[in-house]
Coordinates of C-alpha atoms in Angstrom, one line a residue:
M1246 CA 8.1 42.0 -46.5
S1247 CA 10.7 42.7 -44.7
R1248 CA 12.9 39.5 -42.9
K1249 CA 12.0 41.3 -39.6
V1250 CA 8.1 41.2 -40.1
S1251 CA 8.4 37.9 -41.9
Q1252 CA 10.2 36.4 -38.8
R1253 CA 7.4 38.6 -36.6
L1254 CA 4.7 36.7 -38.7
A1255 CA 6.6 33.2 -38.9
F1256 CA 7.2 33.5 -34.8
S1257 CA 3.8 34.2 -34.2
L1258 CA 1.9 31.8 -36.4
L1259 CA 3.8 29.3 -34.5
G1260 CA 3.1 30.7 -31.1
L1261 CA -0.5 30.2 -32.3
A1262 CA 0.0 26.7 -33.1
A1263 CA 1.2 25.7 -29.4
L1264 CA -1.2 27.7 -28.1
G1265 CA -4.0 25.8 -29.8
V1266 CA -2.3 22.4 -28.8
L1267 CA -2.5 23.8 -25.2
V1268 CA -5.7 24.6 -25.2
A1269 CA -7.2 21.4 -26.3
L1270 CA -5.6 19.6 -24.4
G1271 CA -6.1 21.7 -21.7
A1272 CA -10.5 21.3 -22.7
V1273 CA -9.7 17.6 -22.9
L1274 CA -7.8 16.8 -19.5
A1275 CA -10.8 19.8 -18.0
F1276 CA -13.8 17.7 -19.5
I1277 CA -12.4 14.2 -18.1
A1278 CA -11.6 15.8 -14.2
A1279 CA -15.4 17.1 -14.4
R1280 CA -16.7 14.1 -15.0
G1281 CA -14.1 11.5 -13.3
A1282 CA -13.5 13.9 -10.6
S1283 CA -16.7 12.2 -8.6
A1284 CA -15.4 8.9 -8.7
L1285 CA -12.3 9.7 -6.8
S1286 CA -12.2 8.5 -3.3
W1287 CA -9.5 5.6 -1.8
E1288 CA -11.8 2.9 -2.3
F1289 CA -12.1 3.5 -6.1
L1290 CA -8.1 3.4 -5.8
T1291 CA -8.1 0.0 -3.2
A1292 CA -11.0 -1.6 -4.1
F1293 CA -12.1 -4.5 -6.7
P1294 CA -15.0 -4.3 -9.0
R1295 CA -17.8 -5.6 -8.2
R1296 CA -21.3 -6.2 -9.9
G1297 CA -20.4 -7.2 -12.9
M1298 CA -18.2 -4.0 -12.8
T1299 CA -20.7 -1.1 -12.1
E1300 CA -19.6 -0.8 -8.3
G1301 CA -15.6 -1.0 -6.6
G1302 CA -12.8 0.1 -7.9
I1303 CA -9.3 -0.3 -9.9
C1304 CA -6.7 -2.1 -7.5
P1305 CA -6.1 -4.4 -9.7
A1306 CA -6.0 -2.5 -12.9
L1307 CA -3.9 -0.4 -11.2
V1308 CA -1.2 -3.3 -10.1
G1309 CA -1.8 -5.2 -13.5
T1310 CA -0.6 -1.6 -15.5
F1311 CA 2.3 -1.6 -12.5
Y1312 CA 3.6 -5.1 -13.5
L1313 CA 3.4 -4.2 -16.8
V1314 CA 5.1 -2.1 -17.1
L1315 CA 8.2 -2.5 -15.2
G1316 CA 8.7 -6.0 -17.4
T1317 CA 8.3 -3.4 -20.3
V1318 CA 11.6 -1.5 -18.6
I1319 CA 13.6 -4.1 -17.5
V1320 CA 12.6 -5.7 -21.2
A1321 CA 13.5 -2.7 -23.3
L1322 CA 15.8 -0.5 -21.1
P1323 CA 18.8 -2.7 -21.4
L1324 CA 18.4 -3.9 -25.0
G1325 CA 17.5 -0.1 -26.2
V1326 CA 20.7 1.4 -24.3
G1327 CA 22.7 -1.4 -25.7
A1328 CA 21.8 -0.5 -28.7
A1329 CA 21.6 2.8 -28.7
I1330 CA 25.8 3.1 -27.5
Y1331 CA 26.7 0.3 -30.3
L1332 CA 25.6 2.7 -32.5
A1333 CA 26.7 5.7 -31.6
E1334 CA 29.7 4.8 -30.2
Y1335 CA 30.8 1.5 -32.4
A1336 CA 29.2 1.4 -35.3
Q1337 CA 30.9 3.1 -38.2
D1338 CA 28.3 5.3 -40.7
R1339 CA 28.4 2.6 -43.1
T1340 CA 25.3 1.7 -45.4
W1341 CA 23.9 -1.2 -43.2
T1342 CA 23.8 1.4 -40.2
R1343 CA 22.1 4.2 -42.5
I1344 CA 19.0 1.2 -42.7
V1345 CA 19.4 0.1 -39.8
R1346 CA 18.3 3.7 -38.5
I1347 CA 15.8 4.4 -40.7
G1348 CA 14.4 0.7 -39.9
I1349 CA 14.5 1.6 -36.3
S1350 CA 12.4 5.0 -37.1
N1351 CA 10.1 3.2 -39.6
L1352 CA 9.5 0.9 -36.9
A1353 CA 8.1 3.6 -34.0
A1354 CA 5.8 4.3 -36.2
V1355 CA 4.1 1.4 -36.6
P1356 CA 0.6 1.7 -35.5
S1357 CA 0.1 -0.4 -32.1
I1358 CA -1.9 -2.9 -32.7
V1359 CA 0.3 -4.8 -35.1
F1360 CA 2.7 -5.0 -32.5
G1361 CA -0.3 -5.9 -30.3
L1362 CA -0.9 -8.7 -33.5
F1363 CA 2.7 -9.7 -33.7
G1364 CA 2.6 -10.4 -29.9
L1365 CA -0.2 -12.9 -30.1
A1366 CA 0.8 -14.5 -32.9
F1367 CA 4.4 -15.1 -32.1
F1368 CA 4.9 -15.0 -27.6
V1369 CA 1.4 -16.1 -27.4
K1370 CA 0.8 -18.8 -29.7
A1371 CA 4.3 -20.1 -31.1
L1372 CA 6.4 -19.5 -28.0
G1373 CA 3.7 -20.6 -26.1
L1374 CA 3.3 -18.4 -23.2
G1375 CA -0.4 -18.2 -23.5
V1376 CA -2.0 -14.4 -22.4
C1377 CA 0.1 -13.5 -19.6
I1378 CA 1.7 -10.5 -18.1
L1379 CA 5.0 -11.6 -19.4
S1380 CA 3.7 -12.0 -23.3
G1381 CA 2.4 -8.7 -22.7
S1382 CA 5.5 -6.8 -21.4
L1383 CA 7.5 -8.3 -24.0
T1384 CA 5.3 -6.9 -26.5
L1385 CA 4.9 -3.3 -24.9
A1386 CA 9.0 -3.7 -25.0
L1387 CA 9.0 -3.7 -28.9
L1388 CA 6.5 -1.3 -28.6
V1389 CA 8.5 1.4 -27.3
L1390 CA 11.9 -0.3 -28.1
P1391 CA 12.4 2.3 -31.1
L1392 CA 11.6 5.6 -28.6
I1393 CA 14.6 4.2 -26.1
I1394 CA 17.0 3.8 -29.4
R1395 CA 16.5 7.0 -30.2
A1396 CA 16.2 8.8 -27.1
S1397 CA 19.5 7.0 -26.0
E1398 CA 21.6 7.2 -28.7
E1399 CA 20.8 11.2 -29.4
A1400 CA 21.7 11.7 -25.2
L1401 CA 25.3 9.9 -26.1
R1402 CA 25.8 11.6 -28.6
A1403 CA 25.1 15.3 -27.6
V1404 CA 27.7 14.4 -25.1
P1405 CA 30.8 16.5 -25.9
W1406 CA 33.8 14.9 -28.0
E1407 CA 35.8 17.0 -26.2
F1408 CA 35.0 13.9 -23.4
R1409 CA 36.0 11.3 -25.1
E1410 CA 39.4 12.8 -26.1
G1411 CA 40.3 13.6 -22.8
A1412 CA 40.0 10.1 -21.8
Y1413 CA 42.1 8.9 -24.3
A1414 CA 45.1 11.2 -24.1
L1415 CA 44.9 9.6 -20.3
G1416 CA 45.2 6.2 -21.8
A1417 CA 41.6 4.9 -21.4
R1418 CA 40.6 2.3 -23.9
R1419 CA 37.5 3.0 -25.8
W1420 CA 35.0 0.7 -23.5
Q1421 CA 36.7 2.4 -20.1
V1422 CA 35.7 5.9 -22.1
V1423 CA 32.4 5.0 -23.3
R1424 CA 31.6 3.4 -19.4
T1425 CA 33.1 5.9 -16.9
V1426 CA 33.0 9.1 -18.7
V1427 CA 30.0 9.1 -22.5
I1428 CA 27.3 7.5 -20.2
P1429 CA 27.5 8.9 -17.4
A1430 CA 27.0 12.3 -18.4
A1431 CA 24.0 10.7 -21.3
I1432 CA 22.3 9.3 -18.2
P1433 CA 20.1 12.4 -17.8
G1434 CA 18.9 11.9 -21.7
I1435 CA 19.0 8.0 -21.5
L1436 CA 16.8 8.1 -18.5
T1437 CA 14.3 10.7 -19.6
G1438 CA 13.2 8.8 -22.7
A1439 CA 13.1 5.9 -20.8
I1440 CA 10.4 7.8 -18.8
L1441 CA 8.8 9.2 -22.0
A1442 CA 8.5 5.3 -23.3
V1443 CA 7.0 4.1 -19.7
G1444 CA 4.2 6.5 -19.9
R1445 CA 3.2 5.1 -23.4
A1446 CA 3.6 1.4 -22.4
A1447 CA 1.2 3.1 -19.1
G1448 CA -1.5 4.3 -21.6
E1449 CA -1.5 2.1 -24.6
T1450 CA -4.3 -0.8 -25.0
A1451 CA -4.0 -2.6 -28.2
P1452 CA -0.4 -4.4 -27.5
I1453 CA -1.9 -6.0 -24.3
M1454 CA -5.5 -6.4 -25.6
F1455 CA -4.2 -9.8 -26.8
T1456 CA -1.8 -10.6 -25.5
A1457 CA -1.7 -9.8 -21.4
A1458 CA -4.8 -8.0 -20.3
A1459 CA -8.2 -9.8 -19.1
F1460 CA -11.8 -8.6 -18.9
Y1461 CA -12.1 -9.1 -14.8
T1462 CA -9.5 -11.5 -12.7
P1463 CA -11.0 -12.2 -8.6
R1464 CA -7.9 -12.0 -7.7
L1465 CA -4.2 -10.5 -8.2
P1466 CA -1.2 -12.0 -10.0
R1467 CA 1.0 -14.4 -9.0
S1468 CA 3.7 -15.0 -11.4
P1469 CA 4.5 -13.0 -14.9
L1470 CA 2.5 -16.1 -16.4
D1471 CA -0.9 -14.9 -15.1
E1472 CA -3.2 -12.5 -16.9
V1473 CA -3.7 -9.1 -15.4
M1474 CA -6.3 -6.4 -15.9
A1475 CA -4.7 -2.8 -17.0
L1476 CA -6.0 0.2 -16.9
P1477 CA -6.4 1.3 -20.5
Y1478 CA -7.8 -2.1 -21.1
H1479 CA -10.5 -2.3 -18.3
L1480 CA -11.4 1.6 -19.5
Y1481 CA -12.1 0.1 -23.2
V1482 CA -14.6 -2.8 -21.6
M1483 CA -16.2 -1.1 -19.1
A1484 CA -17.5 1.5 -22.5
T1485 CA -17.7 -0.7 -24.6
E1486 CA -18.1 -4.2 -23.6
S1487 CA -19.8 -3.9 -20.7
T1488 CA -24.2 -4.7 -20.4
A1489 CA -24.5 -1.8 -18.0
F1490 CA -22.2 0.7 -19.7
W1491 CA -24.6 3.8 -19.2
R1492 CA -24.6 2.5 -15.3
T1493 CA -20.8 3.2 -15.4
R1494 CA -19.9 6.7 -16.6
H1495 CA -18.5 8.1 -13.5
L1496 CA -16.2 5.2 -13.0
Q1497 CA -14.9 5.2 -17.1
Y1498 CA -14.2 8.9 -16.6
G1499 CA -12.5 8.2 -13.2
T1500 CA -10.3 5.4 -14.5
A1501 CA -9.6 7.5 -17.4
L1502 CA -8.6 10.7 -14.9
V1503 CA -6.0 8.0 -13.3
L1504 CA -4.7 7.0 -16.3
V1505 CA -4.1 10.4 -17.8
G1506 CA -3.5 11.5 -14.2
L1507 CA -0.9 8.6 -13.8
V1508 CA 1.2 9.6 -17.5
L1509 CA 1.0 12.9 -17.1
A1510 CA 2.9 12.5 -14.0
L1511 CA 5.5 10.5 -15.4
Y1512 CA 6.0 13.0 -18.3
L1513 CA 6.0 16.0 -16.3
W1514 CA 8.1 13.8 -13.3
A1515 CA 11.0 13.7 -16.3
A1516 CA 10.3 16.8 -17.7
V1517 CA 11.4 18.8 -14.2
W1518 CA 14.0 15.8 -13.6
R1519 CA 15.5 16.9 -17.0
A1520 CA 15.5 20.9 -16.2
R1521 CA 17.0 20.4 -13.0
I1522 CA 20.0 17.8 -13.9
R1523 CA 20.5 20.5 -17.1
K1524 CA 21.3 23.2 -14.7
G1525 CA 23.7 21.3 -13.1
K1526 CA 25.3 21.0 -17.0
R1527 CA 28.6 23.2 -17.7
W1528 CA 29.1 22.1 -21.3

């Protein structure tokens, strides 16, 4: 087989694999949309659940998800970006640095339920924070921290070294080069990684199951120490623990549609934003 034929064969197989993924994803989205679209309304998005969550809306779950994601970003973004700056700009390529990078990669592969159990043992029990927004946000922050570190480090390393050399030639110190040249050039990649992490945090159920989520709350949270409803856990409860789960199928699919739409919107926004910024880059 000639090299040209083998290349075409490889490209064809890769294209079929990509097409298969898109078809499967489209089928899942179409299935959820077909069954959940009828539940969507202004009342569904703004009302509290009623009659044992067999009627009403998902307002407290939407608000709770927003608070959890906001707390996750506040905790994880500075820690993740700071660690990435150190690894990319200051740490030397030594054995312990490689071990740290391997540890971060392995941490990203740990199942989310493990983070949930750790959050229950450490934040809820050991620190005595209880089941609340703060415990859930800290647990989710640990979950997405490896993603933010890896994405930020790659974005920092993608900045051409000539930028640094030019700044050094003008007499700038190392931190001045990092702060005024490297970080601004890497911001699109850093924020894209942060948005992807936000999308993952918004869709996770296991980390908040034991640390933040409530079966039902009659009011919106008033402080970080209040427990909250959240979209993924609300969906899990309605589908598995409700005494009348067969009566709420349309609400379950409607909640799933809102959750999937929220995550896809974040990912789409990140992709479009990154593409627009890349067009403006001339390096």
